[in-house]
Short mmCIF file of C-alpha atoms in Angstrom, two decimals:
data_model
loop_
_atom_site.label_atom_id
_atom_site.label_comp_id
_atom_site.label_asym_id
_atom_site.label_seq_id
_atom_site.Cartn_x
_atom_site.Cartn_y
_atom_site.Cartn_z
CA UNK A 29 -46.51 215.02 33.21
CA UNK A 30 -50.34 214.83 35.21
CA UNK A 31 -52.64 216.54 32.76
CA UNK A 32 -54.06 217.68 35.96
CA UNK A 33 -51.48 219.61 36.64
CA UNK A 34 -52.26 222.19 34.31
CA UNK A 35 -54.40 225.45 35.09
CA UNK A 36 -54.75 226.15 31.68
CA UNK A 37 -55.26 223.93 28.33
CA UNK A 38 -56.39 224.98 25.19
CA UNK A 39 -56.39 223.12 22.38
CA UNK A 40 -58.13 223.23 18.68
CA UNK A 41 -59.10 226.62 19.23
CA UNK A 42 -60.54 228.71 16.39
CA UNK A 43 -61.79 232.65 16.60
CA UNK A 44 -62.71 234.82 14.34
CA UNK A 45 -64.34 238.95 15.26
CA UNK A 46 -67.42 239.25 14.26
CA UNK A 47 -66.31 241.29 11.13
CA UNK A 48 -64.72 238.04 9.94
CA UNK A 49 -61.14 238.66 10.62
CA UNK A 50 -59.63 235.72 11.69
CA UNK A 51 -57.50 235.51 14.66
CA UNK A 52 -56.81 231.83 15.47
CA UNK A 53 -56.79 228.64 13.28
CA UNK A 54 -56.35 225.88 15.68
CA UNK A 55 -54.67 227.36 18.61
CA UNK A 56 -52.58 225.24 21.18
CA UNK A 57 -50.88 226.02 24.56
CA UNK A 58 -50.78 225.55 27.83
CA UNK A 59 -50.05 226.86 31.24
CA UNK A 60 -48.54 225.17 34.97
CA UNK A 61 -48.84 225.87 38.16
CA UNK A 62 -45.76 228.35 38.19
CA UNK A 63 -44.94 229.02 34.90
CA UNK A 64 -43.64 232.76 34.12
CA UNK A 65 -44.81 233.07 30.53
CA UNK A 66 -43.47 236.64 28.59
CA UNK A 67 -46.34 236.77 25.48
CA UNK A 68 -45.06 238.72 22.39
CA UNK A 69 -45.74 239.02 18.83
CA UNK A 70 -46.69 242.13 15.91
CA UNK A 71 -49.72 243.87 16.74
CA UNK A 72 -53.11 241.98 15.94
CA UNK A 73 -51.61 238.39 16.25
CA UNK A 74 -54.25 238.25 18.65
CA UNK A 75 -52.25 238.13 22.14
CA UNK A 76 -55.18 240.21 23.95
CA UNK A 77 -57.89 237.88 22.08
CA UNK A 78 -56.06 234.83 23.66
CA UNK A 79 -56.24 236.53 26.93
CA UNK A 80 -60.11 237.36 27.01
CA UNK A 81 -60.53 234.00 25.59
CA UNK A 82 -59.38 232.78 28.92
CA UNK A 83 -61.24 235.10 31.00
CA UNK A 84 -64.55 234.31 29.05
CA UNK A 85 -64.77 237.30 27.47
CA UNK A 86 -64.84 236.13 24.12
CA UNK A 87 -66.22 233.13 23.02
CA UNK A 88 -64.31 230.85 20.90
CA UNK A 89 -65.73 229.43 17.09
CA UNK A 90 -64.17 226.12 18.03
CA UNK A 91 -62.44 224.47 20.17
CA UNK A 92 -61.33 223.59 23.92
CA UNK A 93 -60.77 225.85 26.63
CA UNK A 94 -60.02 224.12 29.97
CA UNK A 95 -59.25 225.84 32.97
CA UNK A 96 -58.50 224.35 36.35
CA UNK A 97 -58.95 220.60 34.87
CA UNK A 98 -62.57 221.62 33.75
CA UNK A 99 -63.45 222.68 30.27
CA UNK A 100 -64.91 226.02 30.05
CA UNK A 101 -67.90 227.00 27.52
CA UNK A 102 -70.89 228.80 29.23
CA UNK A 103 -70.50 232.30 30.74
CA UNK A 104 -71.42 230.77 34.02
CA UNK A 105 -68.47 228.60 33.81
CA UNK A 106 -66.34 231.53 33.65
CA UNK A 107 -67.61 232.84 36.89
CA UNK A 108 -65.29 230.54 38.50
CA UNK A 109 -62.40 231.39 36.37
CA UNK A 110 -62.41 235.13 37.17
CA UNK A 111 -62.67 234.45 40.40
CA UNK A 112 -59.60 232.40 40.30
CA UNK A 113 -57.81 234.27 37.19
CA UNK A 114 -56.83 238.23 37.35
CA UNK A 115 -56.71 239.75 34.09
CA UNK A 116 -54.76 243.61 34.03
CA UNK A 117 -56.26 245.67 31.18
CA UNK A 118 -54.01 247.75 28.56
CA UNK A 119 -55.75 250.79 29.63
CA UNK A 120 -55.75 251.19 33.45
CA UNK A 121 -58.96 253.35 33.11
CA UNK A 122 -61.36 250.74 31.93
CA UNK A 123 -60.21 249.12 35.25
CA UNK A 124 -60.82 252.24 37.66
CA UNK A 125 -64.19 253.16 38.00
CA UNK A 126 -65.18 253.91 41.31
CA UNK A 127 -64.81 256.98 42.70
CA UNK A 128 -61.80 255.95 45.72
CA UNK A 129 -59.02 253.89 45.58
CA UNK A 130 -60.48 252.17 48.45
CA UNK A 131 -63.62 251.58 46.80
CA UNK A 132 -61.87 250.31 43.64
CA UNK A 133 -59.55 247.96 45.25
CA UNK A 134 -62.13 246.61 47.99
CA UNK A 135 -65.05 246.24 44.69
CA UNK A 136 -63.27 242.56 43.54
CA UNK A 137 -63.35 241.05 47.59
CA UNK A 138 -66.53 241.99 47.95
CA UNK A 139 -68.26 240.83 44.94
CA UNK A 140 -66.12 237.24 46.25
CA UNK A 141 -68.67 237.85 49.45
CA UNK A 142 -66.30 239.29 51.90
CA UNK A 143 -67.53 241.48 54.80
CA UNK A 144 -66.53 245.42 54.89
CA UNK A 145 -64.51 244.88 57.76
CA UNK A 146 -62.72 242.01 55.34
CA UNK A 147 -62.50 244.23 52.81
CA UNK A 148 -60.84 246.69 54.47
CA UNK A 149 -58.12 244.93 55.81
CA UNK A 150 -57.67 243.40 52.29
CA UNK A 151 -56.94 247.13 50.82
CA UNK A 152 -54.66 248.19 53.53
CA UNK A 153 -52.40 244.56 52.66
CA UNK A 154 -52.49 245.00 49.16
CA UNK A 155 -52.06 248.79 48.90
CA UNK A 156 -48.76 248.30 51.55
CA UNK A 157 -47.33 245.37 49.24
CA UNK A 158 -47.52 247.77 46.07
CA UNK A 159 -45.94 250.72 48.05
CA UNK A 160 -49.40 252.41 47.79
CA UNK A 161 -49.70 252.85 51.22
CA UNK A 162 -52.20 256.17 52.11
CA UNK A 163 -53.14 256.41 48.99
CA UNK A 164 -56.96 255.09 50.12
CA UNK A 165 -59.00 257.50 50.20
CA UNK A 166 -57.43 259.18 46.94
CA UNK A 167 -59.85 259.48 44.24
CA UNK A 168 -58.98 257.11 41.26
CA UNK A 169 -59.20 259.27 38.09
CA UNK A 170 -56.61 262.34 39.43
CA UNK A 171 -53.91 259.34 40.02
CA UNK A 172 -50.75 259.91 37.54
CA UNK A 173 -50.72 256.85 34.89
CA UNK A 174 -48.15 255.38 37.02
CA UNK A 175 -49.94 254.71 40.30
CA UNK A 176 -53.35 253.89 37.52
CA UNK A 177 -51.15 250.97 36.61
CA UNK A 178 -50.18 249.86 40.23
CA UNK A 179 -53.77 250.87 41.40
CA UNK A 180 -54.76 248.97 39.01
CA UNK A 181 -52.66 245.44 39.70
CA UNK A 182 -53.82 245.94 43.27
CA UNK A 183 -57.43 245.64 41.95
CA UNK A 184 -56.59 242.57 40.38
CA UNK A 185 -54.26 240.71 43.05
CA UNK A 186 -57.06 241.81 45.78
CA UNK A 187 -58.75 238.83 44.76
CA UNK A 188 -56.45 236.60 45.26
CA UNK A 189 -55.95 235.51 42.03
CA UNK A 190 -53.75 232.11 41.16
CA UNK A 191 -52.52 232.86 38.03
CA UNK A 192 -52.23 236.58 36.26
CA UNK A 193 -52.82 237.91 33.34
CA UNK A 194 -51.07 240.72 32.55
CA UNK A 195 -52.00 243.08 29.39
CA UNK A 196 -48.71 245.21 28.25
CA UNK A 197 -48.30 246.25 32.25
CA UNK A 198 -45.12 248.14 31.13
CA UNK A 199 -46.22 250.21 28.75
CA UNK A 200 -46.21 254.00 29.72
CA UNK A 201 -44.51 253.08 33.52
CA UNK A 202 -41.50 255.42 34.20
CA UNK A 203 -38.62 253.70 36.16
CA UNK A 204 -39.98 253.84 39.86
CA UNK A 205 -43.28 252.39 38.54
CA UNK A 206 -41.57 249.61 37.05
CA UNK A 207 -39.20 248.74 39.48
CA UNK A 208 -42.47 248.73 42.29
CA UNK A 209 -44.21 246.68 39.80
CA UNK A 210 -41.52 244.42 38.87
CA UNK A 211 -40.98 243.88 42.65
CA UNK A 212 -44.12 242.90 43.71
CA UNK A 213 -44.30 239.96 40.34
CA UNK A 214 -41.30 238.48 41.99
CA UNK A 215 -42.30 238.87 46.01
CA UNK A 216 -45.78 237.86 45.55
CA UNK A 217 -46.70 235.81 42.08
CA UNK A 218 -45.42 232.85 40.76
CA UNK A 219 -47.89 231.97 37.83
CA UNK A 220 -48.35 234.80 34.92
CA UNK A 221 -48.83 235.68 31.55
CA UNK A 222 -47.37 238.79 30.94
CA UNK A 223 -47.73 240.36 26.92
CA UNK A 224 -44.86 242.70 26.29
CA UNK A 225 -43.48 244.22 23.22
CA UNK A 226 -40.37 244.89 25.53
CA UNK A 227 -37.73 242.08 25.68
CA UNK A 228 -35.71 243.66 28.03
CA UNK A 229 -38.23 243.48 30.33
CA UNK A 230 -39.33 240.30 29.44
CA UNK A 231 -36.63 238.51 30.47
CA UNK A 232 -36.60 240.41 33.68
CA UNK A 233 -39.46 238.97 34.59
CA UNK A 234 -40.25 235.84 32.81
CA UNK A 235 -38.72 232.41 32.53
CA UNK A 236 -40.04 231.40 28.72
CA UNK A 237 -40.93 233.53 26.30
CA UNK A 238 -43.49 232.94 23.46
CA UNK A 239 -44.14 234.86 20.47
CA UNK A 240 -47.47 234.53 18.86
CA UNK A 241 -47.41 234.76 15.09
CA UNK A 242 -49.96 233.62 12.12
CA UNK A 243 -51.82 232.01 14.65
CA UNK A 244 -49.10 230.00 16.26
CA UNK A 245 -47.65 230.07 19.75
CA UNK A 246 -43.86 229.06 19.39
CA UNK A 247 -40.96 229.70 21.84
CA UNK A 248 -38.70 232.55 21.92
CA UNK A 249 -36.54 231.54 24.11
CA UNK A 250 -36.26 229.71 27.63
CA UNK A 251 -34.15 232.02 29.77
CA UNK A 252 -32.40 230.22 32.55
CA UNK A 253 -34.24 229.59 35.47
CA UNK A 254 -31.77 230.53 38.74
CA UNK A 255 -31.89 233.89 36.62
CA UNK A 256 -30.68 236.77 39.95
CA UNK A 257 -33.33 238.58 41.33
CA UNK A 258 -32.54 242.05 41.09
CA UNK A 259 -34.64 243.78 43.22
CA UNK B 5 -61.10 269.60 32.32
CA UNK B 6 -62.23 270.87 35.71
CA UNK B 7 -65.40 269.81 37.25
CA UNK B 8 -65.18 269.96 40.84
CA UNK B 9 -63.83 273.41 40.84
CA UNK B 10 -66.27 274.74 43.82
CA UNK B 11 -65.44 271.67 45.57
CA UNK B 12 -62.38 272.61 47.20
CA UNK B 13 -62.12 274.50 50.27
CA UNK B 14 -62.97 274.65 53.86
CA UNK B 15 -66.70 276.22 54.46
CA UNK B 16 -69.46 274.99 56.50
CA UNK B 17 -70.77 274.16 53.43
CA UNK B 18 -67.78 272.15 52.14
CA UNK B 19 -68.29 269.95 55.28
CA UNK B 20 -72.35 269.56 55.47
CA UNK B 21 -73.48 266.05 55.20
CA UNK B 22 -74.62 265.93 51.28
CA UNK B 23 -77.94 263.83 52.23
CA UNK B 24 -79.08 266.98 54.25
CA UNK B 25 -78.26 269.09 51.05
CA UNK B 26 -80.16 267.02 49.14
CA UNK B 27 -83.26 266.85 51.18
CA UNK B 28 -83.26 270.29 51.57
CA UNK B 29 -82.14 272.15 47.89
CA UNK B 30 -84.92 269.58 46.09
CA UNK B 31 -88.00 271.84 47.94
CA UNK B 32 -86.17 274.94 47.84
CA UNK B 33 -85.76 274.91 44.10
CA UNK B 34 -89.65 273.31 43.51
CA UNK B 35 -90.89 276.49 45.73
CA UNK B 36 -88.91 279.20 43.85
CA UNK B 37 -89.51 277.33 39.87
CA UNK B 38 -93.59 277.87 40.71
CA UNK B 39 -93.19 281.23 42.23
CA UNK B 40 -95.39 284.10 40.67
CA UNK B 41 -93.98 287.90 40.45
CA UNK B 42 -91.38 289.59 40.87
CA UNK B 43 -91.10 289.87 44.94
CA UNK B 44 -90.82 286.32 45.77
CA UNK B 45 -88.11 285.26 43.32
CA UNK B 46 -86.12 288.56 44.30
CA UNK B 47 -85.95 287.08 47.67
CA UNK B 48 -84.79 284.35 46.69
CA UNK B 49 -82.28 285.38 44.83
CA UNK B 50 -81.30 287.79 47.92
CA UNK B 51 -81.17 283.84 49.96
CA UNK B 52 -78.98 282.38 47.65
CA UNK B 53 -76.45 284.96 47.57
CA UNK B 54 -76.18 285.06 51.36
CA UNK B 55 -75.67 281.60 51.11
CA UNK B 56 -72.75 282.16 48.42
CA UNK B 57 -71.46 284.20 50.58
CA UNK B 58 -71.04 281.78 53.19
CA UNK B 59 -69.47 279.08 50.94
CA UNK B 60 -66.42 281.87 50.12
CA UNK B 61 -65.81 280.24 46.71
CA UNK B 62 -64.39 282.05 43.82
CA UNK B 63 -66.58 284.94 42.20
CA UNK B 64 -64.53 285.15 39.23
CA UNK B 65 -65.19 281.11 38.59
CA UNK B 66 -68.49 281.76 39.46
CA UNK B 67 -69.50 284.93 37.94
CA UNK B 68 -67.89 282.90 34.88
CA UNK B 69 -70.43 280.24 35.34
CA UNK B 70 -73.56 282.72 35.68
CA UNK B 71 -72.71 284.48 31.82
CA UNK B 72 -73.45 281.10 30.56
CA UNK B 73 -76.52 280.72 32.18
CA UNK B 74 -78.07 284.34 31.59
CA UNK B 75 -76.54 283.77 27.79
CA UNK B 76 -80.10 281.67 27.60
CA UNK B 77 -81.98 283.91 29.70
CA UNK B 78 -80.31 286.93 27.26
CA UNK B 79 -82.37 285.55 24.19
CA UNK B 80 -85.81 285.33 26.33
CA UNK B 81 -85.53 289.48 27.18
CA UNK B 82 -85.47 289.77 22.82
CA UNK B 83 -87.80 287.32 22.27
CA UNK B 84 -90.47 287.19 25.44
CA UNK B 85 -91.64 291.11 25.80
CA UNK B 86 -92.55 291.38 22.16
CA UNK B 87 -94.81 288.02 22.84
CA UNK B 88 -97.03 288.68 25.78
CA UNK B 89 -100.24 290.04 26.12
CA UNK B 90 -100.67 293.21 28.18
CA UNK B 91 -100.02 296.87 28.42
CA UNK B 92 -97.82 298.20 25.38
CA UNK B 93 -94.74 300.25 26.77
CA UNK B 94 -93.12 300.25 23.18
CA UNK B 95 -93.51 299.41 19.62
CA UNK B 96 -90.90 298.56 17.35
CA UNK B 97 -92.43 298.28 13.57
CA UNK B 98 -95.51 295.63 14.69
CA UNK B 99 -94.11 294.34 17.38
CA UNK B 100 -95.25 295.71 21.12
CA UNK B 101 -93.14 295.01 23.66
CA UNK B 102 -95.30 294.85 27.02
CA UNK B 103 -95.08 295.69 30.79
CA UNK B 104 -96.47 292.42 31.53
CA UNK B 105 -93.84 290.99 29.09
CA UNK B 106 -90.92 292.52 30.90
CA UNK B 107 -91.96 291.63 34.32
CA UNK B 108 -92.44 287.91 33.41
CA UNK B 109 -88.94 287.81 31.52
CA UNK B 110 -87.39 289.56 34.94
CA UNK B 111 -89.60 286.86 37.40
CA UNK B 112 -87.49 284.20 34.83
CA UNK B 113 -83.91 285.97 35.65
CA UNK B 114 -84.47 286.20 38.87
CA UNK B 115 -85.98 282.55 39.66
CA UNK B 116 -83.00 280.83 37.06
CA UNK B 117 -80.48 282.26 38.67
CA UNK B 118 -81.40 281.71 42.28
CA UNK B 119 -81.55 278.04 41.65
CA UNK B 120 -78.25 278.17 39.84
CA UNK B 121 -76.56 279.94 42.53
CA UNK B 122 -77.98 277.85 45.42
CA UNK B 123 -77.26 274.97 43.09
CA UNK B 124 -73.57 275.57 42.82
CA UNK B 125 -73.15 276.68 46.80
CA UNK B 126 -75.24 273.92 48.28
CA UNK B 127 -74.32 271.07 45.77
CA UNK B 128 -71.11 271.93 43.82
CA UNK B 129 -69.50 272.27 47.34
CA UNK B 130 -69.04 268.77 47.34
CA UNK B 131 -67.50 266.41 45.74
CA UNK B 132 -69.68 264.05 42.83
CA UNK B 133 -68.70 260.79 44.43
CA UNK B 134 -69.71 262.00 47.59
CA UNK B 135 -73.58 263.43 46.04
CA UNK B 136 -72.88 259.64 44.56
CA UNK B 137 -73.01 257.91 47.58
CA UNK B 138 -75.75 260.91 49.29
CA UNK B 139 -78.12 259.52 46.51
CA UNK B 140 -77.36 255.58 47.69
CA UNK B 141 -77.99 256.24 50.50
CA UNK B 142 -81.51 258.23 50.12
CA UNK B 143 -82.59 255.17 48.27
CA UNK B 144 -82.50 257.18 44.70
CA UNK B 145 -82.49 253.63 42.18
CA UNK B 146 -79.15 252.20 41.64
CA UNK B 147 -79.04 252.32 37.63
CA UNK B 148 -79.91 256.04 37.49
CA UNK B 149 -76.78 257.03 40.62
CA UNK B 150 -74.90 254.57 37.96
CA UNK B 151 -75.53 256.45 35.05
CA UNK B 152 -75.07 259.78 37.22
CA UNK B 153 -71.73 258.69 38.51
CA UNK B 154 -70.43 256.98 35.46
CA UNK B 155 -71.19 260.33 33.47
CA UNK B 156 -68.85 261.91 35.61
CA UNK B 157 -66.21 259.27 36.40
CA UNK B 158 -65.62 259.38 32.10
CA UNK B 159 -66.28 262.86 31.01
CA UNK B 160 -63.06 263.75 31.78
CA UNK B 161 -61.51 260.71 29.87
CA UNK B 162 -63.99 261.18 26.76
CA UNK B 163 -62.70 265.42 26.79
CA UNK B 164 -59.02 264.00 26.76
CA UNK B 165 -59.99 261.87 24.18
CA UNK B 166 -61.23 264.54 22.32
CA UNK B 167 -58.55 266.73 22.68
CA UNK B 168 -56.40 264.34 21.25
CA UNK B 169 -58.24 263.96 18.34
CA UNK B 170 -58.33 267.66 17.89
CA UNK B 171 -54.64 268.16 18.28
CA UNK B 172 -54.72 265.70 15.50
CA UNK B 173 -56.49 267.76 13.37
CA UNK B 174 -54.44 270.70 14.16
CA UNK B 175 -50.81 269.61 13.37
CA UNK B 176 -51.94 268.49 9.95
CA UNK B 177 -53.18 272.51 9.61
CA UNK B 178 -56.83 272.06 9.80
CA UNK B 179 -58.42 275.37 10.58
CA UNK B 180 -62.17 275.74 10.84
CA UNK B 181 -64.22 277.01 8.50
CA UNK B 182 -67.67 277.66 6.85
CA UNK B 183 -67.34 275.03 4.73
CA UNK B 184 -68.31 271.34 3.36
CA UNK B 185 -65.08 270.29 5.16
CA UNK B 186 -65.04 271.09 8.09
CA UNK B 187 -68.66 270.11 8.51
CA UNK B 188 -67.91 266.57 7.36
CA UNK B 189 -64.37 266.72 9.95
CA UNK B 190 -66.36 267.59 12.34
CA UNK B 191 -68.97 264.98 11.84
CA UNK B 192 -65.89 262.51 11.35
CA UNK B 193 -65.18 263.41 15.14
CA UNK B 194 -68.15 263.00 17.09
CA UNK B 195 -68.84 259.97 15.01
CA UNK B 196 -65.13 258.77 16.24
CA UNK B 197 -65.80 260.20 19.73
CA UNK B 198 -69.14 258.14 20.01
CA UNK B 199 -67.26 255.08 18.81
CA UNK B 200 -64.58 255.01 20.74
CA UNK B 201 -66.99 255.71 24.00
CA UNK B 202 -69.25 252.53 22.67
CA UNK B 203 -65.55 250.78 22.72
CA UNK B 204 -64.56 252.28 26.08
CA UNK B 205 -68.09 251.12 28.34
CA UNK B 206 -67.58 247.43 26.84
CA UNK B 207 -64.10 247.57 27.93
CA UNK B 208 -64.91 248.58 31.31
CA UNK B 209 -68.05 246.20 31.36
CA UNK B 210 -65.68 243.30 30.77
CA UNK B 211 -62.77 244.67 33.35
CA UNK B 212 -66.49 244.77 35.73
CA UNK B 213 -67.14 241.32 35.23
CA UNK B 214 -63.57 240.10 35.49
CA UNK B 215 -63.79 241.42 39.31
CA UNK B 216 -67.45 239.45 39.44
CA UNK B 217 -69.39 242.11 39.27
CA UNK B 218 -73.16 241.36 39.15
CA UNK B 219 -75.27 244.53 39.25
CA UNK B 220 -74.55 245.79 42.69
CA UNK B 221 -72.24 248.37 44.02
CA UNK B 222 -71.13 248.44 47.80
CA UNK B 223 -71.01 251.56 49.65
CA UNK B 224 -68.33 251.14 51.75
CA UNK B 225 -67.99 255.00 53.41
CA UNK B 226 -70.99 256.33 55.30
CA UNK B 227 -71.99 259.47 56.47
CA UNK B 228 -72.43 260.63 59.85
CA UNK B 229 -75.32 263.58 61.08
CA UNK B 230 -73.56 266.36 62.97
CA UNK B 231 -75.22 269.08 64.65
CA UNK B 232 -74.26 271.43 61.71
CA UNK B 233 -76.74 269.55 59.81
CA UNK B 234 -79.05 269.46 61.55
CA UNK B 235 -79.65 272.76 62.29
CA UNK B 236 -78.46 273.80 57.95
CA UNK B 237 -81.53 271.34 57.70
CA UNK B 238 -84.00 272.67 60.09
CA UNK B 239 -82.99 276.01 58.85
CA UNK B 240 -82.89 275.53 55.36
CA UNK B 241 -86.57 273.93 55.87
CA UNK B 242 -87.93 277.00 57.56
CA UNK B 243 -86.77 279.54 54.56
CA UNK B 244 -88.22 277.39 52.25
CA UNK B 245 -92.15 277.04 54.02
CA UNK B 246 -91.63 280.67 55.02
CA UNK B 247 -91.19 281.71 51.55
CA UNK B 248 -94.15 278.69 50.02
CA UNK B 249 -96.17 280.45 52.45
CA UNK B 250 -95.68 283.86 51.68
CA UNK B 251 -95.55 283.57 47.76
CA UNK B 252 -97.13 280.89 47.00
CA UNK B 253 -100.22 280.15 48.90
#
């Protein structure tokens, strides 16, 4: 295999919190260019470390972070990444912060430069792929946590993104949620990492799952690849 | 937790253009906080209420709003009379409380809650975002409509927050009391509360720069002058000089 051909590469890594617990001793893994990857593990192993590590959140103690065949250290190296990269948080309302949905999903495109009239047309496609259609002009903090979660995704895949990064997206979704937001993975995204504690849905929606344990990534299981879509 | 409650609903003043309302409550209020007297604030109180009137919001919610207002203004009639010089009208022990006293205490009522009612009709008849985007849009700097917004965007998540903890409290039986433990409990809270908002800002910070944010907000909604506001403006202009003339010049 091209080393090229992978978006993300990290090898050696090493991160510790500032209060000196240690999450990673000399971390390895690796994402393609459509790889479904289910992320699970007990709680603290450090799954949402690894994926602000990616995004640049957090900076690592040691190591190698490369993303899109370049390594990644500075913040202003990350500006690239995000742009490329859409992270989903746990909590949908660190993600929602302006006052419409509108607003909220339109704020990613236009920070990437796009015109208003851009924007707009950007909302309307990514609020009818998520079944949010009319919800626009609805302001963001009344939403149930349901359409938080989807308003939230549509934040996120507004940009475009190449690859996803999904935080615990099912947690808290009641069965239509799910469903919408289980369709619109397998319509519209081919390259994810998605952190569950839920194997069921898991292996609905991805095609190897890793757990992440004393600071190791290790497979789960590969689940077959012409799994049925069940939409 | 409610904070729009006077937002909803159908008035003229529901639908004014909230740049126009802030252009034109910002003099009205300056003119009635320096009034002098009795007369002038009295008339503006008299103003205000018409313009309640007009709004047709809830008197219960607001008459609910005014009793925590004139709570404050309550403890300025005990205190204020008794400390002003002037003519005596009673003594109690020592203390004299004074005509002059009184009269100053009433200008206070009056004036307080004249601003607080044309505050709530004008204002709290729209929605925050929508002041929000009336302050962009008169230029106000973009940190402090930030702050402004953000305030209200997470009050209502930091009150969940702390009714949660509270709840938490209560089902292991914790009862308030005068004592060393609730104090501390208490204390325990906030202190939790202001950690957990410290936690909360750098979440959103990071979700902010994930979407490449980079110290700029676009407006993307903008408002539109109708004749309504114009002549609400015009008007509103007119009461106020009429009433700088009158009692202040």
């Amino acid at each position: 295999m091209n080393r090229e051909e992978y978006l993300i590469e990290i090898r050696d890594l090493c991160f510790s919190y500032a209060n000196g617990r240690k999450v990673f001793n000399s971390l390895n893994f690796s994402l393609k260019s459509g790889d479904r990857i289910g992320l699970t593990g007990p709680n603290g192993a450090g799954k949402t470390t690894l994926l602000h590590l990616i995004m640049g959140l957090l900076k690592p103690n040691s190591g190698e972070i490369k993303i899109f065949g370049k390594v990644r250290k500075e913040e202003k190296d990350f500006t690239e990444v995000r742009q490329r990269i859409g992270l989903l948080f746990q909590d949908s309302d660190d993600q929602l912060f302006c006052p419409t949905i509108e607003e909220d999903v339109a704020f990613g495109p236009l920070n990437l430069g796009k015109s208003l009239e851009e924007a707009r047309a950007i909302v309307r496609e990514t609020c009818e792929k998520l079944g949010l259609k009319g919800f626009e002009k609805r302001i963001t903090h009344r939403l149930s946590s349901g359409e938080k979660r989807l308003v939230a995704l549509a934040t996120v895949v507004a940009m475009n993104p190449e690859c996803l990064l999904l935080d615990e997206p099912s947690t808290g979704l009641d069965e239509m949620s799910t469903e919408r937001f289980l369709k619109y993975l397998k319509e519209y995204s081919d390259t994810y990492i998605i952190i569950s504690q839920d194997h069921g849905f898991l292996k609905d929606v991805a095609d190897k799952i890793y757990r992440l344990k004393d600071s190791k990534i290790e497979m789960w299981g590969e689940l077959k690849k012409t799994k049925k879509i069940v939409i | 937790m409610h904070l729009e409650e006077f937002a909803e609903g159908n008035s003229f003043f529901h639908r004014l253009d909230p740049r126009v309302k802030f252009i034109t409550i910002m003099p009205y209020i300056f003119v009635i906080a320096i009034m002098q007297g009795t007369k002038g604030p009295l008339l503006a109180l008299i103003i205000s209420l018409l313009i309640v009137a007009f709004t047709r919001i809830s008197v219960k919610k607001l008459i609910g709003r005014l009793i925590v207002v004139n709570t404050f203004i309550f403890i300025l009639w005990i205190f204020l009379p008794f400390s002003y010089p002037g003519d005596a009208v009673f003594h109690i022990g020592p203390l004299e409380a004074t005509h002059e006293g009184f009269l100053y205490v009433l200008s206070i009522t009056l004036k307080a809650n004249a601003i607080v009612l044309a505050t709530i009709a004008i204002l709290g008849t729209s929605e925050v975002f929508s002041l929000a985007h009336a302050l962009v849009h008169l230029k106000v700097p973009d940190k402090l409509v930030h702050l402004f917004f953000f305030f209200y965007r997470y009050i209502s998540v930091l009150h969940e927050e702390y009714e949660r903890l509270e709840n938490a409290m209560a089902i292991r039986a914790f009862k308030a009391k005068t004592n060393m433990h609730t104090y501390r409990t208490y204390a325990y809270l906030v202190g939790m509360l202001i950690i957990r908002s410290y936690d909360r800002s750098q979440r959103i910070y990071k979700a902010m720069l994930c979407r490449g944010f980079k110290g700029k907000f676009r407006v993307m909604s903008h408002f539109e002058l109708k004749r309504g506001d114009v002549v609400f403006g015009l008007l509103m202009t007119l009461i106020t000089s009429v009433m700088g003339l009158l009692f202040i010049l």
